[in-house]
Amino acid sequence: VFDHVVISVSDYARSKAFFLGALKPLGVTVAAESPLGVELCGPDGGPSLCIRLTPEAQPTHLHLAFLAQTRQQVVAFYEAEELLEGFGSRECVHSITRTLSAFVLCPDGHNIEAVCHEVDA
């Protein structure tokens, strides 16, 4: 289990807007921001995602999966209006057994997933 993940991005403002918009349905908000970047956390204040500007380096693509509490949150993540405005391309939503996942690509090509492992009551 991790405490935080730090990713490098080439366009800080665009990436910050993308992640805030994409993860809003999961309850993710800004926990802290400094000249170094931004830290995003879920409603429980647990592990965080930190975004840092590194224009001199090509970011390495990551796969980050964020836990959704409900299947409706996964669908809302997939349909987030911000994603439809050119921030990233969407990929398939699929259901395997009890798991529902949605994947989107952020402006730097990181594969961002929302996943729910439970069947909604």
mmCIF file with all atom_site columns, C-alpha atoms in Angstrom:
data_model
loop_
_atom_site.group_PDB
_atom_site.id
_atom_site.type_symbol
_atom_site.label_atom_id
_atom_site.label_alt_id
_atom_site.label_comp_id
_atom_site.label_asym_id
_atom_site.label_entity_id
_atom_site.label_seq_id
_atom_site.pdbx_PDB_ins_code
_atom_site.Cartn_x
_atom_site.Cartn_y
_atom_site.Cartn_z
_atom_site.occupancy
_atom_site.B_iso_or_equiv
_atom_site.pdbx_formal_charge
_atom_site.auth_seq_id
_atom_site.auth_comp_id
_atom_site.auth_asym_id
_atom_site.auth_atom_id
_atom_site.pdbx_PDB_model_num
ATOM 1   C CA . VAL A 1 1   ? 0.000   0.000   0.000   1.00 0.00 ? 1   VAL A CA 1
ATOM 2   C CA . PHE A 1 2   ? 1.375   3.418   -0.869  1.00 0.00 ? 2   PHE A CA 1
ATOM 3   C CA . ASP A 1 3   ? 1.288   6.733   0.972   1.00 0.00 ? 3   ASP A CA 1
ATOM 4   C CA . HIS A 1 4   ? 1.555   8.852   -2.155  1.00 0.00 ? 4   HIS A CA 1
ATOM 5   C CA . VAL A 1 5   ? 2.420   8.661   -5.850  1.00 0.00 ? 5   VAL A CA 1
ATOM 6   C CA . VAL A 1 6   ? 4.271   11.448  -7.651  1.00 0.00 ? 6   VAL A CA 1
ATOM 7   C CA . ILE A 1 7   ? 3.939   11.850  -11.399 1.00 0.00 ? 7   ILE A CA 1
ATOM 8   C CA . SER A 1 8   ? 5.752   14.241  -13.683 1.00 0.00 ? 8   SER A CA 1
ATOM 9   C CA . VAL A 1 9   ? 3.805   16.208  -16.273 1.00 0.00 ? 9   VAL A CA 1
ATOM 10  C CA . SER A 1 10  ? 4.769   18.508  -19.114 1.00 0.00 ? 10  SER A CA 1
ATOM 11  C CA . ASP A 1 11  ? 1.844   20.966  -18.751 1.00 0.00 ? 11  ASP A CA 1
ATOM 12  C CA . TYR A 1 12  ? 1.060   21.529  -15.079 1.00 0.00 ? 12  TYR A CA 1
ATOM 13  C CA . ALA A 1 13  ? -2.110  23.624  -15.463 1.00 0.00 ? 13  ALA A CA 1
ATOM 14  C CA . ARG A 1 14  ? -3.670  21.282  -18.011 1.00 0.00 ? 14  ARG A CA 1
ATOM 15  C CA . SER A 1 15  ? -2.779  18.161  -16.028 1.00 0.00 ? 15  SER A CA 1
ATOM 16  C CA . LYS A 1 16  ? -4.074  19.654  -12.768 1.00 0.00 ? 16  LYS A CA 1
ATOM 17  C CA . ALA A 1 17  ? -7.382  20.518  -14.470 1.00 0.00 ? 17  ALA A CA 1
ATOM 18  C CA . PHE A 1 18  ? -7.576  17.040  -16.007 1.00 0.00 ? 18  PHE A CA 1
ATOM 19  C CA . PHE A 1 19  ? -7.003  15.158  -12.740 1.00 0.00 ? 19  PHE A CA 1
ATOM 20  C CA . LEU A 1 20  ? -9.328  17.397  -10.722 1.00 0.00 ? 20  LEU A CA 1
ATOM 21  C CA . GLY A 1 21  ? -12.078 16.984  -13.322 1.00 0.00 ? 21  GLY A CA 1
ATOM 22  C CA . ALA A 1 22  ? -11.579 13.262  -13.850 1.00 0.00 ? 22  ALA A CA 1
ATOM 23  C CA . LEU A 1 23  ? -11.340 12.409  -10.144 1.00 0.00 ? 23  LEU A CA 1
ATOM 24  C CA . LYS A 1 24  ? -14.063 14.768  -8.883  1.00 0.00 ? 24  LYS A CA 1
ATOM 25  C CA . PRO A 1 25  ? -16.713 11.988  -9.075  1.00 0.00 ? 25  PRO A CA 1
ATOM 26  C CA . LEU A 1 26  ? -14.507 9.961   -6.699  1.00 0.00 ? 26  LEU A CA 1
ATOM 27  C CA . GLY A 1 27  ? -14.404 12.785  -4.139  1.00 0.00 ? 27  GLY A CA 1
ATOM 28  C CA . VAL A 1 28  ? -10.775 13.760  -4.869  1.00 0.00 ? 28  VAL A CA 1
ATOM 29  C CA . THR A 1 29  ? -9.823  17.371  -4.078  1.00 0.00 ? 29  THR A CA 1
ATOM 30  C CA . VAL A 1 30  ? -6.702  19.489  -3.611  1.00 0.00 ? 30  VAL A CA 1
ATOM 31  C CA . ALA A 1 31  ? -5.093  18.716  -0.248  1.00 0.00 ? 31  ALA A CA 1
ATOM 32  C CA . ALA A 1 32  ? -2.119  21.056  -0.705  1.00 0.00 ? 32  ALA A CA 1
ATOM 33  C CA . GLU A 1 33  ? -0.465  23.120  -3.404  1.00 0.00 ? 33  GLU A CA 1
ATOM 34  C CA . SER A 1 34  ? 2.962   24.722  -3.545  1.00 0.00 ? 34  SER A CA 1
ATOM 35  C CA . PRO A 1 35  ? 5.412   25.944  -6.178  1.00 0.00 ? 35  PRO A CA 1
ATOM 36  C CA . LEU A 1 36  ? 6.531   22.298  -6.449  1.00 0.00 ? 36  LEU A CA 1
ATOM 37  C CA . GLY A 1 37  ? 3.097   21.040  -7.491  1.00 0.00 ? 37  GLY A CA 1
ATOM 38  C CA . VAL A 1 38  ? -0.240  19.867  -6.181  1.00 0.00 ? 38  VAL A CA 1
ATOM 39  C CA . GLU A 1 39  ? -1.272  17.013  -3.856  1.00 0.00 ? 39  GLU A CA 1
ATOM 40  C CA . LEU A 1 40  ? -4.682  15.435  -4.451  1.00 0.00 ? 40  LEU A CA 1
ATOM 41  C CA . CYS A 1 41  ? -6.478  13.274  -1.880  1.00 0.00 ? 41  CYS A CA 1
ATOM 42  C CA . GLY A 1 42  ? -9.733  11.390  -1.596  1.00 0.00 ? 42  GLY A CA 1
ATOM 43  C CA . PRO A 1 43  ? -12.390 12.111  1.011   1.00 0.00 ? 43  PRO A CA 1
ATOM 44  C CA . ASP A 1 44  ? -10.745 9.770   3.548   1.00 0.00 ? 44  ASP A CA 1
ATOM 45  C CA . GLY A 1 45  ? -7.447  11.690  3.368   1.00 0.00 ? 45  GLY A CA 1
ATOM 46  C CA . GLY A 1 46  ? -5.554  8.485   2.592   1.00 0.00 ? 46  GLY A CA 1
ATOM 47  C CA . PRO A 1 47  ? -2.937  7.996   -0.110  1.00 0.00 ? 47  PRO A CA 1
ATOM 48  C CA . SER A 1 48  ? -2.355  10.993  -2.340  1.00 0.00 ? 48  SER A CA 1
ATOM 49  C CA . LEU A 1 49  ? -1.435  11.755  -5.922  1.00 0.00 ? 49  LEU A CA 1
ATOM 50  C CA . CYS A 1 50  ? 1.170   14.486  -6.396  1.00 0.00 ? 50  CYS A CA 1
ATOM 51  C CA . ILE A 1 51  ? 1.587   16.233  -9.742  1.00 0.00 ? 51  ILE A CA 1
ATOM 52  C CA . ARG A 1 52  ? 4.897   17.946  -10.542 1.00 0.00 ? 52  ARG A CA 1
ATOM 53  C CA . LEU A 1 53  ? 5.979   19.973  -13.571 1.00 0.00 ? 53  LEU A CA 1
ATOM 54  C CA . THR A 1 54  ? 8.991   18.567  -15.411 1.00 0.00 ? 54  THR A CA 1
ATOM 55  C CA . PRO A 1 55  ? 9.119   20.243  -18.816 1.00 0.00 ? 55  PRO A CA 1
ATOM 56  C CA . GLU A 1 56  ? 12.665  19.100  -19.533 1.00 0.00 ? 56  GLU A CA 1
ATOM 57  C CA . ALA A 1 57  ? 11.899  15.395  -19.300 1.00 0.00 ? 57  ALA A CA 1
ATOM 58  C CA . GLN A 1 58  ? 9.477   13.186  -21.156 1.00 0.00 ? 58  GLN A CA 1
ATOM 59  C CA . PRO A 1 59  ? 7.161   11.777  -18.476 1.00 0.00 ? 59  PRO A CA 1
ATOM 60  C CA . THR A 1 60  ? 7.160   8.013   -18.067 1.00 0.00 ? 60  THR A CA 1
ATOM 61  C CA . HIS A 1 61  ? 3.672   6.600   -18.579 1.00 0.00 ? 61  HIS A CA 1
ATOM 62  C CA . LEU A 1 62  ? 2.052   5.133   -15.508 1.00 0.00 ? 62  LEU A CA 1
ATOM 63  C CA . HIS A 1 63  ? -1.110  3.204   -14.782 1.00 0.00 ? 63  HIS A CA 1
ATOM 64  C CA . LEU A 1 64  ? -2.917  4.624   -11.750 1.00 0.00 ? 64  LEU A CA 1
ATOM 65  C CA . ALA A 1 65  ? -6.082  3.006   -10.447 1.00 0.00 ? 65  ALA A CA 1
ATOM 66  C CA . PHE A 1 66  ? -8.331  4.953   -8.074  1.00 0.00 ? 66  PHE A CA 1
ATOM 67  C CA . LEU A 1 67  ? -10.857 3.117   -5.906  1.00 0.00 ? 67  LEU A CA 1
ATOM 68  C CA . ALA A 1 68  ? -14.482 4.091   -6.412  1.00 0.00 ? 68  ALA A CA 1
ATOM 69  C CA . GLN A 1 69  ? -17.024 3.260   -3.729  1.00 0.00 ? 69  GLN A CA 1
ATOM 70  C CA . THR A 1 70  ? -19.876 2.723   -6.188  1.00 0.00 ? 70  THR A CA 1
ATOM 71  C CA . ARG A 1 71  ? -20.333 1.663   -9.784  1.00 0.00 ? 71  ARG A CA 1
ATOM 72  C CA . GLN A 1 72  ? -22.096 4.985   -10.401 1.00 0.00 ? 72  GLN A CA 1
ATOM 73  C CA . GLN A 1 73  ? -18.852 6.792   -9.503  1.00 0.00 ? 73  GLN A CA 1
ATOM 74  C CA . VAL A 1 74  ? -17.011 4.776   -12.176 1.00 0.00 ? 74  VAL A CA 1
ATOM 75  C CA . VAL A 1 75  ? -19.586 5.764   -14.788 1.00 0.00 ? 75  VAL A CA 1
ATOM 76  C CA . ALA A 1 76  ? -19.428 9.431   -13.663 1.00 0.00 ? 76  ALA A CA 1
ATOM 77  C CA . PHE A 1 77  ? -15.619 9.317   -13.926 1.00 0.00 ? 77  PHE A CA 1
ATOM 78  C CA . TYR A 1 78  ? -15.905 7.949   -17.462 1.00 0.00 ? 78  TYR A CA 1
ATOM 79  C CA . GLU A 1 79  ? -18.474 10.542  -18.485 1.00 0.00 ? 79  GLU A CA 1
ATOM 80  C CA . ALA A 1 80  ? -16.846 13.532  -16.746 1.00 0.00 ? 80  ALA A CA 1
ATOM 81  C CA . GLU A 1 81  ? -17.495 16.645  -18.812 1.00 0.00 ? 81  GLU A CA 1
ATOM 82  C CA . GLU A 1 82  ? -13.877 17.750  -18.466 1.00 0.00 ? 82  GLU A CA 1
ATOM 83  C CA . LEU A 1 83  ? -12.726 14.636  -20.306 1.00 0.00 ? 83  LEU A CA 1
ATOM 84  C CA . LEU A 1 84  ? -14.946 15.476  -23.261 1.00 0.00 ? 84  LEU A CA 1
ATOM 85  C CA . GLU A 1 85  ? -13.230 18.846  -23.698 1.00 0.00 ? 85  GLU A CA 1
ATOM 86  C CA . GLY A 1 86  ? -9.975  17.492  -25.084 1.00 0.00 ? 86  GLY A CA 1
ATOM 87  C CA . PHE A 1 87  ? -8.085  16.758  -21.879 1.00 0.00 ? 87  PHE A CA 1
ATOM 88  C CA . GLY A 1 88  ? -7.628  13.078  -22.598 1.00 0.00 ? 88  GLY A CA 1
ATOM 89  C CA . SER A 1 89  ? -9.031  10.257  -24.651 1.00 0.00 ? 89  SER A CA 1
ATOM 90  C CA . ARG A 1 90  ? -11.420 7.785   -23.082 1.00 0.00 ? 90  ARG A CA 1
ATOM 91  C CA . GLU A 1 91  ? -11.122 4.047   -23.344 1.00 0.00 ? 91  GLU A CA 1
ATOM 92  C CA . CYS A 1 92  ? -13.548 1.228   -22.663 1.00 0.00 ? 92  CYS A CA 1
ATOM 93  C CA . VAL A 1 93  ? -15.604 0.679   -19.577 1.00 0.00 ? 93  VAL A CA 1
ATOM 94  C CA . HIS A 1 94  ? -15.735 -3.006  -18.765 1.00 0.00 ? 94  HIS A CA 1
ATOM 95  C CA . SER A 1 95  ? -17.164 -5.286  -16.160 1.00 0.00 ? 95  SER A CA 1
ATOM 96  C CA . ILE A 1 96  ? -15.384 -8.436  -15.035 1.00 0.00 ? 96  ILE A CA 1
ATOM 97  C CA . THR A 1 97  ? -17.318 -10.424 -12.456 1.00 0.00 ? 97  THR A CA 1
ATOM 98  C CA . ARG A 1 98  ? -18.051 -7.858  -9.731  1.00 0.00 ? 98  ARG A CA 1
ATOM 99  C CA . THR A 1 99  ? -15.497 -5.291  -10.933 1.00 0.00 ? 99  THR A CA 1
ATOM 100 C CA . LEU A 1 100 ? -16.405 -2.261  -13.044 1.00 0.00 ? 100 LEU A CA 1
ATOM 101 C CA . SER A 1 101 ? -13.522 -0.200  -14.455 1.00 0.00 ? 101 SER A CA 1
ATOM 102 C CA . ALA A 1 102 ? -13.122 2.840   -16.681 1.00 0.00 ? 102 ALA A CA 1
ATOM 103 C CA . PHE A 1 103 ? -9.873  4.050   -18.219 1.00 0.00 ? 103 PHE A CA 1
ATOM 104 C CA . VAL A 1 104 ? -8.880  7.476   -19.542 1.00 0.00 ? 104 VAL A CA 1
ATOM 105 C CA . LEU A 1 105 ? -5.604  8.871   -20.814 1.00 0.00 ? 105 LEU A CA 1
ATOM 106 C CA . CYS A 1 106 ? -4.405  12.123  -19.268 1.00 0.00 ? 106 CYS A CA 1
ATOM 107 C CA . PRO A 1 107 ? -2.667  14.835  -21.342 1.00 0.00 ? 107 PRO A CA 1
ATOM 108 C CA . ASP A 1 108 ? 0.730   13.141  -20.837 1.00 0.00 ? 108 ASP A CA 1
ATOM 109 C CA . GLY A 1 109 ? -0.565  9.671   -21.705 1.00 0.00 ? 109 GLY A CA 1
ATOM 110 C CA . HIS A 1 110 ? -0.784  8.255   -18.173 1.00 0.00 ? 110 HIS A CA 1
ATOM 111 C CA . ASN A 1 111 ? -3.489  5.554   -18.022 1.00 0.00 ? 111 ASN A CA 1
ATOM 112 C CA . ILE A 1 112 ? -5.918  6.591   -15.262 1.00 0.00 ? 112 ILE A CA 1
ATOM 113 C CA . GLU A 1 113 ? -8.502  4.092   -14.029 1.00 0.00 ? 113 GLU A CA 1
ATOM 114 C CA . ALA A 1 114 ? -11.494 4.257   -11.703 1.00 0.00 ? 114 ALA A CA 1
ATOM 115 C CA . VAL A 1 115 ? -12.447 0.836   -10.368 1.00 0.00 ? 115 VAL A CA 1
ATOM 116 C CA . CYS A 1 116 ? -15.232 -0.496  -8.148  1.00 0.00 ? 116 CYS A CA 1
ATOM 117 C CA . HIS A 1 117 ? -14.954 -4.057  -6.847  1.00 0.00 ? 117 HIS A CA 1
ATOM 118 C CA . GLU A 1 118 ? -18.431 -4.204  -5.343  1.00 0.00 ? 118 GLU A CA 1
ATOM 119 C CA . VAL A 1 119 ? -21.959 -4.622  -6.642  1.00 0.00 ? 119 VAL A CA 1
ATOM 120 C CA . ASP A 1 120 ? -24.049 -1.623  -5.635  1.00 0.00 ? 120 ASP A CA 1
ATOM 121 C CA . ALA A 1 121 ? -26.773 -2.392  -3.139  1.00 0.00 ? 121 ALA A CA 1
#
